[in-house]
Short mmCIF file of C-alpha atoms in Angstrom, two decimals:
data_model
loop_
_atom_site.label_atom_id
_atom_site.label_comp_id
_atom_site.label_asym_id
_atom_site.label_seq_id
_atom_site.Cartn_x
_atom_site.Cartn_y
_atom_site.Cartn_z
CA MET A 17 239.79 -87.19 -89.25
CA ARG A 18 240.39 -84.85 -86.33
CA ARG A 19 239.59 -81.42 -87.57
CA VAL A 20 241.60 -78.46 -86.21
CA ALA A 21 238.67 -76.11 -86.54
CA LEU A 22 236.45 -78.35 -84.31
CA ALA A 23 238.93 -79.23 -81.57
CA LEU A 24 237.67 -77.86 -78.36
CA ALA A 25 240.86 -76.58 -76.68
CA ALA A 26 239.66 -75.73 -73.26
CA CYS A 27 241.08 -72.19 -72.96
CA LEU A 28 240.64 -70.78 -76.49
CA ALA A 29 238.08 -68.24 -75.55
CA LEU A 30 238.68 -67.69 -71.87
CA ALA A 31 240.12 -64.13 -72.45
CA GLY A 32 236.87 -62.99 -74.01
CA CYS A 33 234.89 -63.48 -70.82
CA ALA A 34 235.81 -59.95 -69.79
CA ALA A 35 238.27 -57.50 -71.32
CA PRO A 36 241.14 -58.86 -73.47
CA VAL A 37 243.94 -60.21 -71.20
CA SER A 38 246.39 -57.59 -72.50
CA GLU A 39 244.13 -54.85 -71.12
CA MET A 40 244.08 -56.23 -67.71
CA PRO A 41 246.47 -54.75 -65.18
CA GLY A 42 246.44 -57.65 -62.75
CA ARG A 43 249.51 -59.49 -61.64
CA ALA A 44 249.68 -63.15 -62.31
CA PRO A 45 251.07 -65.67 -59.87
CA SER A 46 254.84 -66.12 -60.16
CA LEU A 47 255.90 -69.15 -62.24
CA SER A 48 259.63 -68.21 -62.35
CA ALA A 49 260.38 -71.58 -60.75
CA GLY A 50 260.43 -74.80 -62.83
CA LEU A 51 257.13 -76.36 -63.52
CA PRO A 52 256.08 -79.55 -61.72
CA PRO A 53 256.44 -82.94 -63.56
CA MET A 54 253.87 -83.70 -66.27
CA LYS A 55 250.83 -85.70 -65.01
CA SER A 56 249.16 -88.48 -66.96
CA PHE A 57 246.07 -90.54 -66.54
CA PRO A 58 246.08 -94.12 -65.47
CA VAL A 59 244.85 -96.85 -67.79
CA ARG A 60 241.25 -97.71 -66.97
CA PRO A 61 238.37 -99.28 -68.78
CA ALA A 62 235.58 -97.06 -70.03
CA ASP A 63 232.13 -97.03 -68.55
CA PRO A 64 229.63 -99.21 -70.69
CA PRO A 65 227.21 -97.51 -72.88
CA THR A 66 223.81 -96.52 -71.32
CA ARG A 67 221.68 -96.31 -74.49
CA SER A 68 219.44 -99.05 -75.94
CA ASN A 69 220.57 -101.76 -78.26
CA ALA A 70 218.15 -100.49 -80.79
CA GLN A 71 219.80 -97.10 -80.86
CA ILE A 72 223.32 -98.62 -80.88
CA ALA A 73 222.29 -101.02 -83.82
CA GLN A 74 221.28 -98.01 -85.96
CA ASP A 75 224.49 -96.14 -84.90
CA PHE A 76 226.69 -99.12 -85.86
CA LEU A 77 225.07 -99.34 -89.36
CA ASP A 78 225.25 -95.62 -90.00
CA LEU A 79 228.91 -95.51 -88.83
CA SER A 80 229.97 -98.53 -90.87
CA PHE A 81 228.27 -97.93 -94.21
CA ARG A 82 228.81 -94.27 -94.83
CA MET A 83 231.77 -91.86 -94.98
CA GLU A 84 231.95 -88.51 -93.23
CA SER A 85 231.33 -86.85 -96.46
CA GLY A 86 228.00 -88.68 -96.81
CA ARG A 87 229.22 -91.12 -99.52
CA PRO A 88 227.79 -94.58 -98.90
CA LEU A 89 229.91 -97.72 -98.52
CA ALA A 90 228.58 -100.72 -100.28
CA VAL A 91 230.33 -103.15 -97.99
CA MET A 92 232.10 -103.20 -94.66
CA SER A 93 235.82 -103.65 -94.62
CA ARG A 94 238.20 -104.67 -91.82
CA PHE A 95 241.48 -106.52 -91.10
CA GLU A 96 240.89 -110.25 -91.36
CA GLY A 97 243.75 -111.44 -88.97
CA PRO A 98 246.14 -110.16 -86.35
CA VAL A 99 246.91 -106.40 -86.61
CA ARG A 100 250.50 -105.23 -86.13
CA VAL A 101 251.17 -101.47 -85.47
CA ARG A 102 254.46 -99.74 -85.96
CA VAL A 103 255.51 -96.13 -85.42
CA THR A 104 257.84 -94.21 -87.77
CA GLY A 105 259.08 -90.58 -87.98
CA ASN A 106 260.03 -88.69 -84.81
CA PRO A 107 257.46 -89.51 -82.12
CA PRO A 108 257.42 -87.50 -78.87
CA PRO A 109 258.16 -89.26 -75.59
CA SER A 110 254.47 -89.40 -74.58
CA LEU A 111 253.46 -91.40 -77.63
CA GLY A 112 254.90 -94.66 -76.46
CA PRO A 113 253.12 -94.99 -73.11
CA ASP A 114 249.86 -93.65 -74.63
CA LEU A 115 249.87 -96.07 -77.60
CA ALA A 116 250.72 -98.96 -75.18
CA ALA A 117 247.76 -98.07 -73.00
CA LEU A 118 245.42 -97.78 -76.08
CA ILE A 119 246.59 -101.11 -77.47
CA SER A 120 246.04 -102.65 -74.14
CA ARG A 121 242.58 -101.38 -73.97
CA LEU A 122 241.73 -102.48 -77.65
CA ARG A 123 242.83 -105.98 -76.74
CA ARG A 124 240.90 -106.18 -73.46
CA GLU A 125 237.76 -104.12 -74.26
CA ALA A 126 237.27 -104.66 -77.96
CA GLY A 127 238.81 -108.10 -78.28
CA ILE A 128 241.08 -107.20 -81.19
CA ASP A 129 244.25 -109.03 -81.72
CA ILE A 130 246.52 -106.01 -82.02
CA THR A 131 250.17 -105.60 -81.08
CA ARG A 132 252.90 -103.04 -81.58
CA VAL A 133 256.16 -104.04 -83.55
CA ALA A 134 259.40 -102.35 -84.21
CA ALA A 135 259.54 -99.52 -86.79
CA ASP A 136 261.48 -101.64 -89.29
CA GLN A 137 259.02 -104.67 -89.18
CA PRO A 138 256.08 -105.10 -91.55
CA ALA A 139 252.86 -103.86 -90.14
CA GLU A 140 249.11 -103.58 -91.09
CA ILE A 141 249.06 -100.16 -89.55
CA THR A 142 251.77 -97.52 -89.78
CA ILE A 143 251.64 -94.40 -87.59
CA GLU A 144 253.95 -91.82 -89.09
CA VAL A 145 254.74 -88.83 -86.91
CA MET A 146 255.80 -85.54 -88.58
CA PRO A 147 255.82 -81.72 -87.98
CA ARG A 148 252.33 -80.28 -87.96
CA ALA A 149 253.24 -77.70 -90.66
CA ARG A 150 254.33 -80.46 -93.03
CA LEU A 151 251.06 -82.40 -92.52
CA GLN A 152 248.89 -79.35 -93.01
CA ARG A 153 250.62 -78.15 -96.08
CA MET A 154 248.96 -81.14 -97.80
CA VAL A 155 245.72 -81.41 -95.76
CA PRO A 156 245.11 -77.97 -94.25
CA GLN A 157 241.94 -78.77 -92.28
CA ALA A 158 243.25 -81.90 -90.58
CA ALA A 159 245.03 -82.22 -87.29
CA CYS A 160 245.67 -85.86 -88.16
CA PHE A 161 244.13 -88.41 -90.65
CA VAL A 162 244.17 -92.02 -91.86
CA ALA A 163 244.54 -93.38 -95.45
CA PRO A 164 244.14 -96.87 -96.78
CA ARG A 165 246.52 -98.97 -98.98
CA VAL A 166 249.69 -96.96 -97.97
CA SER A 167 252.37 -97.46 -95.44
CA GLY A 168 254.02 -94.08 -95.21
CA TRP A 169 253.87 -90.39 -96.17
CA GLU A 170 255.87 -90.47 -99.36
CA GLU A 171 253.67 -93.36 -100.67
CA TYR A 172 250.51 -91.37 -99.81
CA ARG A 173 251.89 -88.32 -101.59
CA ARG A 174 252.30 -90.18 -104.82
CA VAL A 175 248.82 -91.73 -104.82
CA ARG A 176 246.69 -89.25 -102.80
CA ARG A 177 244.57 -88.22 -105.79
CA SER A 178 244.08 -91.73 -107.13
CA PRO A 179 241.50 -94.45 -106.47
CA GLU A 180 244.26 -96.17 -104.53
CA VAL A 181 243.30 -94.35 -101.37
CA ASP A 182 239.55 -94.37 -101.93
CA TRP A 183 237.95 -96.07 -98.87
CA THR A 184 234.73 -96.85 -100.98
CA THR A 185 236.88 -99.25 -103.10
CA LEU A 186 237.97 -101.41 -100.16
CA ILE A 187 236.65 -104.90 -99.40
CA THR A 188 239.43 -106.04 -97.09
CA ARG A 189 241.95 -103.90 -95.26
CA ASP A 190 245.52 -104.88 -95.51
CA ARG A 191 247.65 -101.67 -95.14
CA VAL A 192 246.56 -98.43 -93.50
CA ALA A 193 248.64 -95.32 -92.51
CA ILE A 194 247.96 -92.82 -89.78
CA PHE A 195 249.57 -89.38 -90.03
CA LEU A 196 249.81 -87.25 -87.04
CA PRO A 197 251.90 -84.23 -85.70
CA GLY A 198 254.57 -84.72 -83.15
CA ASP A 199 255.19 -81.20 -82.25
CA VAL A 200 251.79 -80.56 -80.42
CA SER A 201 250.78 -81.15 -76.85
CA PRO A 202 250.88 -84.75 -75.61
CA GLN A 203 247.04 -84.67 -75.27
CA GLU A 204 246.64 -83.72 -78.91
CA VAL A 205 248.85 -86.54 -79.94
CA ARG A 206 246.98 -88.95 -77.74
CA ASP A 207 243.54 -87.77 -79.01
CA CYS A 208 244.73 -88.32 -82.56
CA LEU A 209 245.87 -91.77 -81.71
CA HIS A 210 242.49 -92.68 -80.27
CA GLU A 211 240.33 -91.34 -83.05
CA GLU A 212 242.51 -92.37 -86.05
CA LEU A 213 243.38 -95.81 -84.82
CA ALA A 214 239.75 -96.42 -84.18
CA GLN A 215 239.03 -95.46 -87.79
CA ALA A 216 241.99 -97.41 -89.18
CA LEU A 217 240.32 -100.48 -87.55
CA GLY A 218 236.74 -99.87 -87.82
CA PRO A 219 234.04 -97.34 -88.87
CA LEU A 220 234.92 -94.42 -91.09
CA ASN A 221 232.04 -92.11 -90.33
CA ASP A 222 231.61 -89.37 -87.74
CA MET A 223 228.08 -88.44 -86.58
CA TYR A 224 227.06 -85.32 -84.60
CA ARG A 225 224.08 -87.13 -83.10
CA LEU A 226 226.35 -89.44 -80.94
CA PRO A 227 226.58 -88.28 -77.39
CA ASP A 228 229.05 -90.80 -76.08
CA SER A 229 231.62 -91.32 -78.83
CA VAL A 230 234.84 -90.04 -80.34
CA PHE A 231 233.11 -90.79 -83.72
CA ASN A 232 231.70 -87.22 -83.44
CA ASP A 233 233.25 -84.13 -84.89
CA ASP A 234 232.27 -82.08 -81.76
CA ASN A 235 235.38 -83.62 -80.18
CA PHE A 236 234.06 -83.50 -76.56
CA HIS A 237 235.23 -87.08 -75.98
CA THR A 238 238.98 -87.33 -76.50
CA VAL A 239 239.56 -91.02 -75.63
CA LEU A 240 237.64 -94.06 -76.78
CA THR A 241 234.47 -94.48 -74.82
CA GLY A 242 232.52 -97.64 -73.71
CA PHE A 243 230.29 -97.15 -76.74
CA ASP A 244 233.33 -96.97 -79.07
CA MET A 245 234.80 -100.14 -77.72
CA LEU A 246 231.42 -101.88 -78.07
CA ILE A 247 231.20 -100.71 -81.73
CA LEU A 248 234.85 -102.08 -82.34
CA ARG A 249 234.03 -105.35 -80.60
CA LEU A 250 231.01 -105.73 -82.83
CA TYR A 251 233.05 -104.78 -85.91
CA TYR A 252 235.39 -107.61 -85.27
CA ALA A 253 232.89 -110.25 -84.13
CA PRO A 254 233.49 -113.60 -85.82
CA GLU A 255 229.99 -113.59 -87.21
CA LEU A 256 230.83 -110.60 -89.38
CA ARG A 257 233.45 -110.35 -92.18
CA SER A 258 234.76 -108.05 -94.82
CA GLY A 259 232.59 -107.67 -97.84
CA MET A 260 229.29 -107.98 -95.98
CA THR A 261 226.52 -105.59 -97.07
CA ARG A 262 224.38 -103.37 -94.77
CA ALA A 263 221.38 -105.61 -95.10
CA GLN A 264 223.58 -108.74 -94.11
CA VAL A 265 225.01 -106.94 -91.09
CA ALA A 266 221.57 -105.65 -90.01
CA GLN A 267 220.24 -109.15 -89.88
CA ILE A 268 223.04 -110.43 -87.61
CA LEU A 269 223.41 -107.25 -85.46
CA PRO A 270 220.56 -107.71 -82.89
CA GLY A 271 221.80 -111.08 -81.80
CA LEU A 272 225.42 -109.79 -81.39
CA LEU A 273 224.23 -106.89 -79.32
CA ALA A 274 222.08 -109.08 -77.12
CA ARG A 275 225.12 -111.20 -76.39
CA MET A 276 227.70 -108.39 -76.06
CA ASN A 277 225.52 -105.70 -74.36
CA PRO A 278 222.75 -107.38 -72.54
CA ARG A 279 222.18 -104.27 -70.39
CA GLY A 280 220.95 -102.52 -73.55
CA GLU A 281 218.19 -104.98 -74.26
CA GLY A 282 214.70 -103.68 -73.78
CA ARG A 283 215.87 -100.15 -72.83
CA PRO A 284 213.62 -97.39 -74.01
CA GLY A 285 214.96 -95.00 -76.68
CA ALA A 286 214.33 -94.68 -80.41
CA PRO A 287 217.14 -93.82 -82.78
CA LEU A 288 217.57 -90.09 -83.37
CA ALA A 289 216.61 -88.41 -86.56
CA PRO A 290 219.46 -88.07 -89.00
CA THR A 291 221.51 -84.84 -89.00
CA SER A 292 220.60 -82.57 -91.91
CA ARG A 293 223.35 -81.27 -94.15
CA ASP A 294 222.29 -77.71 -93.81
CA TRP A 295 222.90 -77.92 -90.01
CA ILE A 296 226.39 -79.60 -90.63
CA GLU A 297 227.28 -76.88 -93.07
CA ALA A 298 226.27 -74.22 -90.57
CA ILE A 299 228.23 -75.72 -87.67
CA GLU A 300 231.36 -76.29 -89.83
CA THR A 301 231.19 -72.60 -91.00
CA ALA A 302 230.79 -71.46 -87.42
CA LEU A 303 233.81 -73.44 -86.16
CA GLY A 304 235.79 -73.38 -89.35
CA ALA A 305 238.98 -71.36 -90.12
CA GLY A 306 239.32 -68.71 -92.73
CA THR A 307 235.95 -67.08 -92.05
CA SER A 308 235.30 -63.72 -90.28
CA ALA A 309 234.13 -63.67 -86.66
CA PRO A 310 230.75 -62.07 -87.47
CA ARG A 311 230.08 -64.65 -90.25
CA ARG A 312 231.01 -67.46 -87.86
CA ARG A 313 228.57 -66.18 -85.22
CA VAL A 314 225.83 -65.90 -87.80
CA ALA A 315 226.47 -69.46 -88.86
CA ALA A 316 226.19 -70.53 -85.17
CA GLU A 317 222.90 -68.69 -84.84
CA ARG A 318 221.66 -70.44 -88.06
CA ALA A 319 222.70 -73.83 -86.55
CA VAL A 320 220.64 -73.06 -83.47
CA THR A 321 217.66 -72.05 -85.59
CA ILE A 322 217.90 -75.23 -87.72
CA ALA A 323 218.19 -77.48 -84.70
CA ARG A 324 215.11 -75.93 -83.12
CA ALA A 325 213.21 -76.03 -86.40
CA ARG A 326 213.98 -79.76 -86.69
CA GLY A 327 212.68 -80.28 -83.13
CA TRP A 328 215.99 -81.60 -81.87
CA GLN A 329 216.39 -81.55 -78.10
CA ASP A 330 219.64 -83.52 -77.93
CA GLY A 331 223.30 -82.69 -78.11
CA ARG A 332 223.09 -81.21 -81.56
CA LEU A 333 220.98 -78.25 -80.26
CA ALA A 334 223.30 -78.09 -77.15
CA PHE A 335 226.33 -78.04 -79.31
CA SER A 336 224.81 -75.27 -81.51
CA LEU A 337 224.26 -73.27 -78.48
CA PHE A 338 227.79 -74.00 -77.13
CA ALA A 339 229.29 -72.83 -80.41
CA LEU A 340 227.15 -69.71 -80.31
CA GLY A 341 228.32 -69.00 -76.71
CA ARG A 342 232.04 -69.36 -77.62
CA LEU A 343 231.67 -67.13 -80.65
CA SER A 344 229.83 -64.43 -78.75
CA LEU A 345 232.17 -64.18 -75.78
CA GLY A 346 234.14 -61.06 -76.81
CA GLU A 347 231.39 -58.84 -78.39
CA HIS A 348 228.22 -60.16 -76.89
CA PRO A 349 228.85 -61.59 -73.42
CA GLU A 350 225.18 -61.57 -72.41
CA LEU A 351 224.26 -63.66 -75.42
CA ALA A 352 227.23 -65.96 -74.68
CA LEU A 353 226.13 -66.51 -71.07
CA ALA A 354 222.48 -67.23 -72.21
CA ALA A 355 223.66 -69.68 -74.80
CA PHE A 356 225.99 -71.56 -72.32
CA LEU A 357 223.23 -71.83 -69.76
CA GLN A 358 220.78 -73.32 -72.32
CA ALA A 359 223.37 -75.75 -73.52
CA GLY A 360 224.20 -76.69 -69.94
CA GLU A 361 220.43 -77.57 -69.24
CA ILE A 362 220.37 -80.00 -72.25
CA TYR A 363 223.83 -81.56 -71.28
CA ALA A 364 222.83 -81.90 -67.65
CA SER A 365 219.74 -83.99 -68.61
CA ARG A 366 221.68 -86.89 -69.96
CA PRO A 367 224.30 -89.19 -68.27
CA GLU A 368 226.22 -89.50 -71.53
CA THR A 369 227.00 -85.79 -71.70
CA ARG A 370 228.88 -85.14 -68.42
CA ILE A 371 232.02 -84.12 -70.20
CA HIS A 372 230.14 -81.76 -72.39
CA LEU A 373 228.58 -80.21 -69.31
CA ALA A 374 232.09 -79.85 -67.84
CA HIS A 375 233.17 -77.69 -70.88
CA VAL A 376 230.04 -75.50 -70.23
CA GLY A 377 230.86 -75.37 -66.62
CA MET A 378 234.33 -74.19 -67.34
CA HIS A 379 233.06 -71.25 -69.37
CA LEU A 380 230.52 -70.37 -66.61
CA ALA A 381 233.16 -70.56 -63.97
CA ALA A 382 235.28 -68.14 -65.96
CA PHE A 383 232.35 -65.75 -66.23
CA ALA A 384 231.88 -65.99 -62.38
CA LEU A 385 235.53 -65.30 -61.68
CA SER A 386 235.56 -62.35 -64.18
CA ALA A 387 232.41 -60.94 -62.47
CA GLY A 388 233.91 -61.00 -59.01
CA GLN A 389 231.98 -64.08 -57.80
CA PRO A 390 234.74 -66.36 -56.62
CA ARG A 391 232.42 -68.55 -54.45
CA ALA A 392 230.29 -69.27 -57.60
CA ALA A 393 233.52 -69.91 -59.61
CA LEU A 394 234.84 -72.31 -56.97
CA ASP A 395 231.47 -74.20 -56.90
CA LEU A 396 231.28 -74.50 -60.70
CA ALA A 397 234.98 -75.66 -60.91
CA ASN A 398 234.44 -78.20 -58.18
CA GLY A 399 231.27 -79.46 -59.71
CA ASN A 400 233.08 -80.35 -63.05
CA ILE A 401 236.47 -81.55 -62.06
CA ALA A 402 235.39 -85.20 -61.75
CA ALA A 403 233.88 -85.28 -65.15
CA ALA A 404 237.10 -83.74 -66.66
CA THR A 405 239.17 -86.30 -64.87
CA ARG A 406 236.95 -89.29 -65.87
CA GLY A 407 236.95 -87.99 -69.45
CA GLN A 408 240.79 -87.86 -69.33
CA ASN A 409 240.90 -84.32 -70.63
CA ALA A 410 243.98 -82.82 -69.07
CA ALA A 411 243.54 -79.41 -70.87
CA LEU A 412 239.97 -79.04 -69.44
CA LEU A 413 241.07 -80.34 -66.02
CA ALA A 414 244.02 -77.97 -65.83
CA THR A 415 241.75 -75.02 -66.73
CA LEU A 416 239.21 -75.88 -64.06
CA LEU A 417 241.89 -76.29 -61.44
CA LEU A 418 243.50 -72.95 -62.33
CA ILE A 419 240.07 -71.21 -62.12
CA LYS A 420 239.64 -72.90 -58.74
CA ALA A 421 243.03 -71.67 -57.64
CA GLU A 422 242.13 -68.15 -58.55
CA ALA A 423 238.88 -68.41 -56.81
CA LEU A 424 240.65 -69.60 -53.63
CA ASP A 425 242.96 -66.72 -53.85
CA ALA A 426 240.14 -64.32 -54.09
CA LEU A 427 238.59 -66.00 -50.99
CA ASP A 428 241.80 -65.36 -49.11
CA ARG A 429 242.81 -69.08 -49.01
CA PRO A 430 246.38 -68.79 -50.54
CA GLY A 431 247.73 -72.05 -49.12
CA GLU A 432 245.00 -74.19 -50.89
CA ALA A 433 245.37 -72.00 -53.96
CA ARG A 434 249.02 -72.81 -54.26
CA SER A 435 248.44 -76.50 -53.86
CA ILE A 436 245.72 -76.60 -56.42
CA ARG A 437 247.71 -74.43 -58.82
CA GLN A 438 250.67 -76.89 -58.62
CA GLU A 439 248.35 -79.71 -59.54
CA ALA A 440 246.90 -77.75 -62.40
CA LEU A 441 250.32 -77.03 -63.85
CA GLY A 442 251.23 -80.70 -63.89
CA TRP A 443 248.01 -81.42 -65.93
CA GLY A 444 248.75 -78.39 -68.04
CA ARG A 445 252.09 -79.80 -69.15
CA TYR A 446 250.17 -82.78 -70.71
CA GLY A 447 247.16 -80.84 -71.84
CA PHE A 448 248.79 -77.64 -73.21
CA GLY A 449 252.26 -78.82 -74.20
CA SER A 450 255.19 -76.48 -73.86
CA ASP A 451 256.19 -74.68 -70.67
CA ASP A 452 255.62 -71.34 -72.37
CA GLU A 453 252.05 -72.42 -73.30
CA VAL A 454 251.37 -73.54 -69.76
CA ARG A 455 252.59 -70.21 -68.46
CA SER A 456 250.44 -68.31 -70.97
CA ARG A 457 247.28 -70.24 -70.07
CA THR A 458 247.95 -69.59 -66.31
CA GLU A 459 248.35 -65.91 -67.00
CA GLU A 460 245.14 -65.74 -69.04
CA ILE A 461 243.10 -67.22 -66.31
CA ALA A 462 244.82 -65.17 -63.56
CA ALA A 463 243.79 -62.05 -65.54
CA LEU A 464 240.12 -63.09 -65.25
CA ASN A 465 240.27 -62.83 -61.52
CA ARG A 466 238.56 -59.53 -60.63
CA ALA A 467 240.17 -59.59 -57.13
CA ARG A 468 243.63 -59.78 -58.72
CA ARG A 469 242.85 -56.94 -61.23
CA SER A 470 241.70 -54.75 -58.34
#
């Protein structure tokens, strides 16, 4: 399930880097003309995982035999045969190409026999698209979600409180429905497609300890990674089948990994310690809706304290610091800056967390722009654009490019700034959605530019 509260929209806190945008007298660049065409990413295979097979084996078992809630699963379940996918409701134009690209990747990289069929054809997986408000009236905390043994919204409504949609009772999957909003940005629709289709097919758990996966509620990765494709390829290996227990799968898994991921054999790296429930509760409070800002910041501080007390030096400590940084932007900018810098040091130490580092770099670039340091802002933006592109995060990419354009303007390079801003707007139409939202984001970032405010 993709949680609204944990979705890392790239610009949410930018205005807090200095004064609120409404208080800034600067003049934003004119966007009275039509925006450029929407950009999209080409289909490309993901980089293979870099961690050891011993770590990946433990991750596979923990993903496959436990729910997000912590409930254990006695056996693994999957589709035993070809998988047909249909789309119903009112899908936006971007869904078709993005779903086709994802299905192509699942066939090629995960080896799954999956195809799309017409909306009126029988299918193992139904993707129903609806207004976000309708979806969240029933499941307020979810941006999108997946349910078993149903093929549509009305059927789900009738049985949603019954054992019929209890994943722990499944042995073999035959019907699954994915519910996602159609009136959000193309990127959010695509992100939901990747996460929910992966869970409809495979593991149902999300784990904060994973640095290179969409099966992680930090939501830094927005498209299926090389690790995710390996997990799904393992999940549908002919040696495994529905109904197998954890012990049975654990016995077969090392041989499967040696064959499918030989680069991971003999690599150093022990599995990470499990994530404690008190840390999860702290981080969910920090990033959840319906809680006051001071309480959320206190919860983020508690998450940092717990992570350090557990001796974690991985992405969980970095994410705690990142959350603390975001929640401290408006009232405590010095604390925010220190938290971002510490998070950045952890993310920079691992090849799997380059996209995480790019999020930190975006905030630091915004700080530099607001502080009247356009050269530093330019360097930070340039240093993270490649990771945002490789991670296919259009919202983050557009934000970095807009910061770069403002820095170039401040450095008296208006021609380059115009060109970069046009590129940013194209990505913004995919990442932010409506033209009004693209213009609003552009104005927010322009307002950070100390040279423009002066």
